[in-house]
Amino acid sequence: MNSTTGWLTRITQAPSQCGGRPCIRGMPIRVTHILEMLAENLSVTEILEDFPDWELADIRACLLFAARRTEFPRLTA
């Protein structure tokens, strides 16, 4: 996927899946799972080798999703 906005289409949310938490492509793989693996210093290559159903764009979508969720309005004095 070329567009970063397109990556976000990989993130799905449904009340009946994973308790309504954001998942990857409708699979029972929560965005937080991927982010936690990256935080634990697993490389993208290691993650993709361990989980062959996942794609690089899935990991990028998770990172973009997290980045957009931490965007706060700028405070000015």
Coordinates of N, CA and C in Angstrom, one line a residue:
M1 N 0.8 -1.2 0.0 CA 0.0 0.0 0.0 C 0.9 1.2 0.0
N2 N 0.6 2.1 -0.9 CA 1.4 3.3 -1.0 C 1.0 4.4 0.0
S3 N -0.3 4.5 0.3 CA -0.8 5.6 1.1 C -0.8 5.2 2.5
T4 N -0.4 6.1 3.4 CA -0.4 5.8 4.8 C -1.9 5.7 5.3
T5 N -2.8 6.5 4.7 CA -4.2 6.4 5.0 C -4.7 5.0 4.7
G6 N -4.3 4.4 3.6 CA -4.7 3.1 3.2 C -4.3 2.0 4.2
W7 N -3.2 2.2 4.9 CA -2.8 1.3 5.9 C -3.8 1.2 7.0
L8 N -4.5 2.3 7.3 CA -5.4 2.2 8.4 C -6.7 1.4 8.1
T9 N -6.9 1.1 6.8 CA -8.0 0.2 6.5 C -7.8 -1.2 7.0
R10 N -6.5 -1.5 7.3 CA -6.2 -2.8 7.8 C -6.6 -3.0 9.3
I11 N -6.8 -1.9 10.0 CA -7.3 -1.9 11.4 C -8.8 -2.0 11.4
T12 N -9.3 -3.0 12.1 CA -10.7 -3.2 12.1 C -11.1 -3.3 13.6
Q13 N -12.4 -2.9 13.8 CA -12.9 -3.0 15.2 C -14.4 -3.4 15.1
A14 N -14.7 -4.5 15.9 CA -16.0 -5.0 15.9 C -16.3 -5.4 17.4
P15 N -17.5 -5.1 17.9 CA -17.8 -5.4 19.2 C -17.7 -6.9 19.5
S16 N -17.9 -7.8 18.5 CA -17.9 -9.2 18.7 C -16.5 -9.8 18.6
Q17 N -15.5 -9.0 18.4 CA -14.1 -9.6 18.2 C -13.2 -8.9 19.2
C18 N -12.4 -9.6 19.9 CA -11.4 -9.1 20.8 C -11.9 -8.0 21.7
G19 N -13.2 -8.2 22.2 CA -13.8 -7.2 23.1 C -13.9 -5.8 22.5
G20 N -14.0 -5.7 21.2 CA -14.1 -4.4 20.5 C -12.8 -3.7 20.4
R21 N -11.7 -4.3 20.7 CA -10.4 -3.6 20.6 C -10.0 -3.7 19.1
P22 N -9.1 -2.7 18.7 CA -8.6 -2.7 17.3 C -7.8 -3.9 17.0
C23 N -8.1 -4.5 15.8 CA -7.5 -5.7 15.4 C -6.9 -5.5 14.0
I24 N -6.2 -6.5 13.5 CA -5.6 -6.5 12.2 C -6.5 -7.3 11.2
R25 N -7.0 -6.7 10.2 CA -7.7 -7.3 9.1 C -8.8 -8.3 9.5
G26 N -9.5 -8.0 10.6 CA -10.6 -8.9 11.1 C -10.1 -10.2 11.7
M27 N -8.8 -10.3 11.9 CA -8.2 -11.5 12.6 C -8.2 -11.2 14.1
P28 N -8.2 -12.2 14.9 CA -8.1 -12.0 16.3 C -6.7 -11.6 16.8
I29 N -6.1 -10.7 16.1 CA -4.8 -10.2 16.4 C -4.9 -8.7 16.8
R30 N -4.8 -8.4 18.0 CA -5.0 -7.0 18.5 C -3.8 -6.1 18.1
V31 N -4.0 -4.9 17.8 CA -3.0 -3.9 17.5 C -2.0 -3.9 18.6
T32 N -2.5 -4.0 19.9 CA -1.6 -3.9 21.0 C -0.6 -5.1 21.0
H33 N -1.0 -6.3 20.5 CA 0.0 -7.4 20.4 C 1.2 -7.1 19.6
I34 N 0.9 -6.5 18.5 CA 2.1 -6.1 17.6 C 2.9 -5.0 18.2
L35 N 2.3 -4.0 18.8 CA 3.0 -2.9 19.4 C 3.9 -3.4 20.6
E36 N 3.3 -4.3 21.4 CA 4.0 -4.9 22.5 C 5.3 -5.7 22.0
M37 N 5.1 -6.4 20.9 CA 6.3 -7.2 20.4 C 7.4 -6.2 20.0
L38 N 7.0 -5.2 19.3 CA 8.0 -4.2 18.9 C 8.6 -3.5 20.1
A39 N 7.9 -3.3 21.1 CA 8.4 -2.6 22.3 C 9.4 -3.6 23.1
E40 N 9.1 -4.9 22.9 CA 10.0 -5.9 23.5 C 11.2 -6.2 22.7
N41 N 11.4 -5.3 21.6 CA 12.6 -5.4 20.8 C 12.7 -6.5 19.8
L42 N 11.5 -7.1 19.5 CA 11.5 -8.1 18.4 C 11.6 -7.3 17.1
S43 N 12.3 -7.8 16.1 CA 12.4 -7.1 14.9 C 11.2 -7.4 14.0
V44 N 11.0 -6.6 13.0 CA 9.8 -6.8 12.1 C 10.0 -8.1 11.4
T45 N 11.3 -8.5 11.0 CA 11.6 -9.7 10.4 C 11.2 -10.9 11.3
E46 N 11.6 -10.8 12.5 CA 11.2 -11.9 13.5 C 9.7 -12.1 13.6
I47 N 9.0 -11.0 13.7 CA 7.6 -11.0 13.9 C 6.9 -11.7 12.7
L48 N 7.4 -11.3 11.5 CA 6.8 -11.8 10.3 C 7.1 -13.3 10.1
E49 N 8.3 -13.7 10.5 CA 8.7 -15.1 10.4 C 7.8 -15.9 11.4
D50 N 7.6 -15.4 12.6 CA 6.8 -16.2 13.6 C 5.3 -16.2 13.2
F51 N 4.8 -15.2 12.5 CA 3.4 -15.1 12.2 C 3.2 -14.9 10.7
P52 N 3.3 -15.9 9.9 CA 3.3 -15.8 8.4 C 2.0 -15.2 7.8
D53 N 0.9 -15.2 8.6 CA -0.3 -14.6 8.1 C -0.3 -13.0 8.1
W54 N 0.7 -12.5 8.9 CA 0.8 -11.1 9.0 C 1.7 -10.5 7.9
E55 N 1.5 -9.3 7.5 CA 2.2 -8.6 6.5 C 2.9 -7.4 7.0
L56 N 3.9 -6.9 6.3 CA 4.6 -5.7 6.7 C 3.7 -4.5 6.8
A57 N 2.7 -4.4 5.9 CA 1.7 -3.4 6.0 C 0.9 -3.4 7.2
D58 N 0.7 -4.6 7.8 CA -0.1 -4.7 9.1 C 0.7 -4.1 10.2
I59 N 2.0 -4.3 10.2 CA 2.8 -3.7 11.3 C 2.9 -2.2 11.1
R60 N 3.0 -1.7 9.9 CA 3.1 -0.3 9.6 C 1.7 0.3 10.0
A61 N 0.6 -0.4 9.7 CA -0.7 0.1 10.1 C -0.8 0.3 11.6
C62 N -0.3 -0.7 12.4 CA -0.3 -0.6 13.8 C 0.4 0.6 14.3
L63 N 1.6 0.9 13.8 CA 2.4 2.0 14.2 C 1.7 3.3 13.8
L64 N 1.1 3.4 12.7 CA 0.4 4.6 12.3 C -0.8 4.8 13.1
F65 N -1.5 3.7 13.4 CA -2.7 3.8 14.3 C -2.3 4.4 15.7
A66 N -1.2 3.8 16.2 CA -0.8 4.3 17.5 C -0.3 5.7 17.5
A67 N 0.4 6.1 16.4 CA 0.8 7.5 16.3 C -0.4 8.5 16.2
R68 N -1.4 8.1 15.5 CA -2.5 8.9 15.4 C -3.3 9.0 16.7
R69 N -3.3 8.0 17.5 CA -4.0 7.9 18.7 C -3.3 8.8 19.8
T70 N -2.0 9.0 19.6 CA -1.3 9.8 20.6 C -1.1 11.3 20.2
E71 N -1.8 11.7 19.1 CA -1.8 13.0 18.7 C -2.7 13.9 19.5
F72 N -2.2 14.8 20.3 CA -3.0 15.6 21.2 C -2.9 17.1 20.6
P73 N -4.0 17.8 21.0 CA -3.9 19.3 20.6 C -2.8 20.0 21.3
R74 N -2.2 20.9 20.6 CA -1.1 21.6 21.1 C -1.6 22.7 22.0
L75 N -1.0 22.8 23.2 CA -1.4 23.8 24.2 C -0.5 25.1 24.0
T76 N -1.1 26.2 24.0 CA -0.3 27.4 23.9 C -0.5 28.3 25.2
A77 N 0.5 29.0 25.5 CA 0.3 29.8 26.8 C -0.2 31.2 26.4

